[in-house]
XYZ file of C-alpha atoms in Angstrom:
422
model
C 20.891 -80.296 -47.626
C 17.370 -81.808 -47.782
C 18.544 -84.834 -45.810
C 20.098 -82.534 -43.216
C 16.850 -80.553 -42.857
C 14.860 -83.786 -42.572
C 17.133 -85.122 -39.841
C 17.024 -81.781 -38.005
C 13.226 -81.643 -38.271
C 12.921 -85.213 -36.972
C 15.235 -84.435 -34.050
C 13.145 -81.402 -33.055
C 9.911 -83.400 -33.230
C 11.449 -86.182 -31.111
C 12.606 -83.661 -28.497
C 9.121 -82.124 -28.360
C 7.488 -85.528 -27.934
C 9.999 -86.466 -25.249
C 9.291 -83.214 -23.426
C 5.549 -83.853 -23.582
C 6.000 -87.358 -22.244
C 8.247 -86.097 -19.450
C 5.707 -83.422 -18.603
C 2.952 -86.030 -18.501
C 5.128 -88.236 -16.269
C 5.816 -85.291 -13.952
C 2.089 -84.605 -13.706
C 1.448 -88.263 -13.002
C 4.121 -88.206 -10.298
C 2.549 -85.094 -8.771
C -0.854 -86.751 -8.821
C 0.577 -89.883 -7.243
C 2.313 -87.835 -4.566
C -0.879 -85.974 -3.796
C -2.738 -89.265 -3.605
C -0.195 -90.597 -1.138
C -0.585 -87.515 1.029
C -4.372 -87.664 0.849
C -4.596 -91.378 1.521
C -1.622 -92.302 3.725
C -3.126 -95.706 4.521
C -2.200 -97.026 1.058
C -0.296 -100.232 2.012
C 2.239 -99.761 -0.773
C 3.522 -96.474 0.634
C 2.372 -96.383 4.237
C 1.613 -98.927 6.924
C 1.239 -98.662 10.664
C 0.166 -100.662 13.694
C -0.229 -99.651 17.330
C -1.927 -100.693 20.520
C -2.235 -99.951 24.219
C 0.229 -102.129 26.143
C -0.888 -101.088 29.619
C -3.074 -98.453 31.273
C -3.896 -97.468 34.843
C -6.857 -95.152 34.362
C -6.241 -91.606 35.476
C -2.543 -92.173 36.186
C -0.434 -93.835 33.457
C -0.642 -95.231 29.934
C 1.891 -97.049 27.710
C 1.436 -97.593 23.969
C 3.562 -99.369 21.395
C 3.532 -99.165 17.636
C 5.403 -99.237 14.372
C 5.154 -97.300 11.161
C 6.824 -97.720 7.769
C 7.443 -95.599 4.729
C 9.323 -95.919 1.444
C 11.953 -93.608 -0.018
C 12.647 -93.688 -3.749
C 16.200 -92.371 -3.491
C 18.528 -90.256 -1.340
C 20.383 -88.403 -0.098
C 17.376 -87.142 1.897
C 16.248 -89.299 4.811
C 12.799 -90.859 4.894
C 10.633 -88.757 7.228
C 7.447 -89.694 9.115
C 5.265 -87.616 11.421
C 3.416 -89.738 13.983
C 0.674 -88.539 16.335
C -0.880 -90.321 19.304
C -3.961 -88.946 21.033
C -3.639 -89.395 24.787
C -6.288 -89.585 27.527
C -7.272 -86.262 29.093
C -5.499 -87.026 32.381
C -2.064 -87.084 30.682
C -0.074 -83.889 31.153
C 3.442 -85.295 30.634
C 4.715 -87.896 28.208
C 7.334 -88.839 25.675
C 8.496 -91.603 23.317
C 11.272 -94.237 23.247
C 12.979 -95.533 20.090
C 12.585 -99.288 20.581
C 13.683 -100.621 17.221
C 14.172 -100.148 13.502
C 14.027 -102.084 10.226
C 15.773 -100.935 7.016
C 15.346 -102.761 3.696
C 16.499 -102.132 0.142
C 13.483 -102.687 -2.106
C 15.482 -104.031 -5.063
C 18.335 -106.513 -4.488
C 21.225 -105.943 -2.054
C 23.885 -103.239 -1.975
C 26.885 -101.943 -0.115
C 26.187 -99.409 2.620
C 27.082 -95.741 2.805
C 24.861 -94.707 5.740
C 22.316 -96.128 8.198
C 19.973 -94.081 10.375
C 16.954 -94.435 12.679
C 16.212 -91.284 14.649
C 13.347 -89.644 16.537
C 14.364 -86.076 15.741
C 11.570 -84.168 17.522
C 8.980 -85.023 20.168
C 6.362 -82.957 21.971
C 3.274 -83.531 24.095
C 0.743 -80.959 22.900
C -1.806 -79.952 25.549
C -4.414 -77.223 25.966
C -7.617 -76.237 24.250
C -10.638 -78.457 23.779
C -8.695 -81.311 22.156
C -7.205 -84.162 24.195
C -3.436 -84.221 24.740
C -1.477 -85.348 21.702
C 1.998 -86.871 21.567
C 3.603 -85.783 18.280
C 7.015 -86.961 17.099
C 9.026 -86.892 13.879
C 11.120 -89.861 12.765
C 13.932 -90.024 10.191
C 15.506 -93.136 8.670
C 18.076 -93.827 5.971
C 19.727 -96.699 4.129
C 21.929 -95.628 1.234
C 24.892 -96.721 -0.839
C 27.410 -94.668 -2.825
C 25.174 -92.869 -5.325
C 21.880 -92.702 -3.366
C 19.818 -94.138 -6.230
C 18.269 -97.208 -4.566
C 14.777 -97.291 -3.094
C 14.394 -98.498 0.483
C 11.808 -99.049 3.185
C 12.208 -97.676 6.699
C 10.178 -98.936 9.672
C 10.358 -97.466 13.165
C 9.287 -99.244 16.372
C 8.429 -97.023 19.305
C 6.964 -97.032 22.814
C 5.096 -93.937 23.931
C 3.950 -93.277 27.473
C 2.078 -90.551 29.319
C 1.160 -89.879 32.928
C -0.528 -87.538 35.352
C 2.114 -85.525 37.233
C -0.197 -85.325 40.257
C 0.402 -89.065 40.706
C 3.939 -89.397 39.317
C 6.771 -86.993 40.178
C 8.732 -86.928 36.928
C 9.552 -84.525 34.113
C 11.120 -84.909 30.669
C 14.179 -82.883 29.647
C 15.602 -82.282 26.176
C 12.400 -83.674 24.732
C 11.703 -81.621 21.611
C 15.052 -81.776 19.794
C 16.567 -84.522 21.877
C 20.136 -84.340 23.147
C 22.284 -84.888 20.079
C 25.943 -85.956 20.313
C 28.201 -86.596 17.318
C 31.811 -87.466 16.560
C 34.165 -88.531 13.782
C 35.707 -91.932 14.509
C 39.134 -92.097 12.831
C 40.124 -95.573 11.621
C 43.326 -95.457 13.681
C 41.228 -95.054 16.850
C 39.766 -98.535 16.440
C 36.306 -99.917 15.643
C 34.522 -98.916 18.887
C 33.431 -95.278 19.028
C 32.674 -93.697 22.406
C 30.374 -90.676 22.673
C 30.178 -88.685 25.903
C 26.951 -86.706 26.357
C 26.281 -83.902 28.833
C 23.078 -82.048 29.727
C 23.356 -78.737 31.542
C 20.007 -77.108 30.691
C 16.513 -77.637 32.034
C 15.109 -77.665 35.547
C 16.337 -80.942 37.012
C 16.834 -80.860 40.771
C 19.967 -82.136 42.459
C 17.876 -84.753 44.283
C 16.256 -86.070 41.101
C 16.952 -89.582 39.903
C 17.648 -89.514 36.168
C 17.222 -92.039 33.353
C 18.435 -91.631 29.754
C 15.884 -92.450 27.029
C 17.306 -93.727 23.690
C 16.084 -91.700 20.708
C 18.257 -92.574 17.737
C 21.518 -93.226 15.906
C 23.135 -92.303 12.597
C 26.223 -93.889 10.994
C 27.923 -92.676 7.833
C 31.288 -93.394 6.241
C 33.462 -90.341 5.821
C 33.887 -88.889 2.338
C 36.720 -90.632 0.533
C 37.095 -91.116 -3.194
C 36.196 -94.643 -4.224
C 35.529 -95.387 -7.908
C 33.438 -98.441 -8.691
C 32.972 -100.123 -12.060
C 29.403 -99.210 -12.952
C 27.284 -97.215 -15.381
C 27.111 -94.294 -15.262
C 30.736 -94.058 -14.126
C 31.524 -92.654 -10.706
C 32.417 -89.024 -10.141
C 35.164 -87.479 -8.047
C 32.700 -86.272 -5.375
C 30.867 -89.611 -5.008
C 31.032 -90.795 -1.364
C 32.389 -94.165 -0.287
C 30.335 -97.222 0.586
C 31.382 -100.653 1.857
C 30.098 -104.075 2.693
C 28.832 -104.528 6.236
C 30.222 -106.872 8.854
C 28.820 -105.384 12.073
C 26.597 -102.579 13.315
C 26.054 -102.099 17.066
C 24.895 -99.611 19.717
C 25.134 -99.595 23.515
C 23.892 -96.929 25.943
C 25.617 -97.204 29.343
C 23.558 -96.469 32.460
C 24.443 -98.127 35.748
C 21.453 -96.807 37.665
C 19.066 -93.918 38.207
C 21.335 -92.246 40.731
C 20.704 -88.689 41.971
C 22.311 -85.820 40.099
C 24.210 -83.715 42.670
C 25.905 -81.324 40.232
C 22.829 -80.755 38.073
C 24.690 -81.813 34.906
C 23.865 -85.421 34.044
C 26.249 -87.184 31.688
C 26.308 -90.613 30.033
C 28.220 -92.672 27.465
C 27.157 -94.333 24.215
C 29.354 -96.796 22.316
C 28.881 -97.890 18.698
C 30.367 -100.087 15.959
C 29.945 -99.577 12.202
C 32.369 -101.565 10.061
C 33.196 -104.019 7.303
C 36.023 -106.532 7.780
C 38.388 -103.635 8.348
C 38.097 -100.400 10.316
C 37.190 -97.229 8.440
C 36.700 -93.578 9.335
C 33.028 -92.767 9.867
C 30.655 -90.298 11.491
C 28.438 -91.233 14.446
C 25.481 -89.407 15.922
C 23.423 -90.489 18.929
C 20.259 -88.862 20.250
C 18.621 -89.210 23.666
C 16.248 -87.522 26.107
C 16.110 -87.490 29.904
C 13.441 -88.183 32.482
C 14.053 -87.176 36.090
C 12.228 -86.946 39.393
C 11.571 -88.675 42.686
C 9.333 -91.260 40.975
C 11.989 -92.282 38.432
C 13.748 -95.659 38.830
C 15.864 -97.878 36.580
C 16.503 -101.574 36.107
C 19.765 -101.223 34.156
C 21.408 -103.602 31.725
C 24.133 -102.786 29.203
C 25.708 -104.579 26.262
C 29.538 -104.830 26.057
C 30.563 -104.500 22.412
C 32.919 -106.999 20.800
C 34.211 -106.026 17.315
C 34.181 -108.678 14.590
C 37.143 -108.614 12.211
C 38.332 -110.661 9.296
C 36.818 -113.837 7.948
C 35.773 -116.501 10.448
C 37.171 -120.014 10.007
C 33.931 -121.677 11.061
C 30.555 -120.456 9.929
C 27.184 -121.744 8.837
C 26.808 -121.351 5.096
C 23.278 -122.673 4.945
C 20.545 -120.243 3.983
C 19.233 -118.301 6.985
C 18.258 -114.668 6.421
C 14.837 -114.845 8.102
C 13.409 -112.804 10.954
C 14.154 -114.387 14.327
C 11.731 -113.749 17.179
C 12.262 -114.620 20.849
C 10.250 -113.961 24.010
C 11.908 -112.509 27.122
C 10.603 -111.996 30.667
C 11.840 -109.857 33.567
C 10.459 -110.721 37.002
C 9.971 -108.932 40.319
C 10.421 -105.336 39.193
C 9.903 -103.018 42.200
C 7.965 -100.484 40.127
C 4.333 -99.413 39.857
C 4.817 -98.975 36.094
C 7.556 -100.282 33.783
C 8.651 -99.126 30.306
C 11.182 -101.325 28.422
C 13.905 -99.485 26.503
C 16.149 -101.079 23.861
C 19.466 -99.662 25.119
C 21.816 -102.149 23.446
C 21.872 -104.127 20.197
C 24.440 -105.842 17.960
C 23.932 -107.249 14.457
C 26.791 -108.970 12.642
C 27.317 -111.414 9.804
C 28.634 -114.725 11.037
C 31.465 -115.353 8.570
C 32.467 -112.303 6.583
C 31.354 -108.872 5.471
C 28.489 -108.877 2.962
C 26.148 -106.693 0.974
C 22.961 -105.702 2.800
C 19.419 -106.330 1.672
C 17.745 -105.934 5.073
C 18.847 -105.086 8.625
C 16.856 -104.420 11.770
C 16.166 -105.200 15.419
C 13.084 -104.274 17.466
C 11.059 -105.135 20.576
C 7.289 -105.575 20.418
C 4.271 -107.219 22.081
C 5.072 -105.627 25.436
C 3.103 -106.794 28.480
C 3.349 -105.448 32.028
C 1.606 -107.265 34.888
C 1.245 -104.944 37.923
C 0.151 -107.828 40.158
C 3.363 -109.816 39.705
C 5.540 -106.812 38.729
C 6.606 -108.773 35.660
C 7.468 -107.502 32.198
C 7.349 -109.552 28.994
C 8.387 -108.564 25.474
C 9.374 -110.114 22.160
C 12.532 -109.296 20.237
C 12.843 -109.675 16.466
C 16.024 -109.280 14.399
C 17.192 -109.650 10.808
C 20.446 -109.181 8.851
C 20.728 -110.601 5.370
C 22.015 -110.106 1.844
C 20.118 -111.194 -1.271
C 20.296 -114.941 -0.593
C 20.363 -114.939 3.220
C 23.654 -116.824 3.426
C 25.763 -116.813 5.537
C 23.809 -116.518 8.760
C 23.913 -113.648 11.275
C 24.280 -113.105 15.014
C 22.106 -110.806 17.119
C 22.424 -109.635 20.719
C 20.486 -107.052 22.703
C 19.905 -105.520 26.120
C 16.745 -103.951 27.529
C 16.854 -101.496 30.430
C 13.576 -100.843 32.244
C 12.419 -97.349 33.116
C 10.473 -97.613 36.362
C 7.901 -95.090 37.580
C 6.459 -95.220 41.080
C 3.403 -93.359 42.275
C 3.957 -90.506 44.705
C 3.817 -91.491 48.362
C 1.144 -88.846 48.969
C -1.439 -89.252 46.188
C -3.708 -86.353 45.238
C -7.198 -86.034 46.692
C -9.678 -87.441 44.202
C -13.197 -86.117 44.750
C -14.833 -88.321 42.173
C -13.824 -91.189 39.960
C -12.296 -90.398 36.626
C -14.565 -90.925 33.603
C -13.975 -93.779 31.224
C -11.751 -92.200 28.572
C -11.702 -93.665 25.096
C -8.283 -93.251 23.558
C -8.043 -92.486 19.871
C -5.080 -93.547 17.758
C -4.523 -91.742 14.524
C -1.902 -91.313 11.873
C -0.657 -88.291 10.041
């Protein structure tokens, strides 16, 4: 009996010590979380870069930037709130999703879901403060049991303008126009989403351009038990290796909208070597008006299946960066939009350590009406072999000044733009 009491007493003491340690760890975690919120510039948890790409004082401004955050585990998405202070002349503006970068922080894994999504956007005006473009971004990279830390980086292009100079308005801006569907495996690897917008105040004579805002892919729930510890449960979702992930927004031109109900099509691919049932969501916004133009380009999607007979097995797995130029655009202002992209492993399906594609270093020359940008891409597992293929398309949103400009009594003051994070 004495031995039993001694063992029982020792067990109670151990449980108390463990509880104290857990409490101390929880307090430390709370302190760390508070520190992250107080000092978001900590490079371990938060990093951002942004710059003005082009500005015509008093009329138009375009900014580009990127911001990253880390998520310890799922199933919640990583969320960022980004704010851009605009010059005082801006009374309309919005943001374009122009790229994404998702990376597991520890080794490579299979994939359950992938997401990069600007969920809300609003230009806040009024009061004594300058206009502020505020938008919320969500990203996700997860496998079966949501227990792996990852980093999510978003690449965006924000622009604002004075509606006295540019006849354009943004529709579906705050929540975006969200379309979703379940792609059954028997329907094939290419999913087609048809979007329709019947709200807002677009005129029948307005030219309309669709602005890409985001995507979300997720395999449908299906029991799949993997050999691991702890063992899988009945309600664990399925994950798979990745062969190809792709997105293409189809716009042939900024044609007028006679029926007042603009519609467009988005196609996607999310697959391993086979074809599996999965959910797709796509988000967009609209800009319409007499000043709105479009230089359209779209990416036809070609599914990759099975194992290729010829492939490069040398180590690749590094970020590739190329420079692209578009000449002789008949626009006063030009905003590039990443409306098509395709990432796929060259030989076979693989685990994922990092995947992403984004445009950056945007330059617009109003004298030559030329646009230049760089495109970077990456798809790799833990050792970067085999190599990967990347394709993309950029459509250009054009904005022309009104034919009858407003009367300007005096020159606009030199506005200093402030860029800040939240």
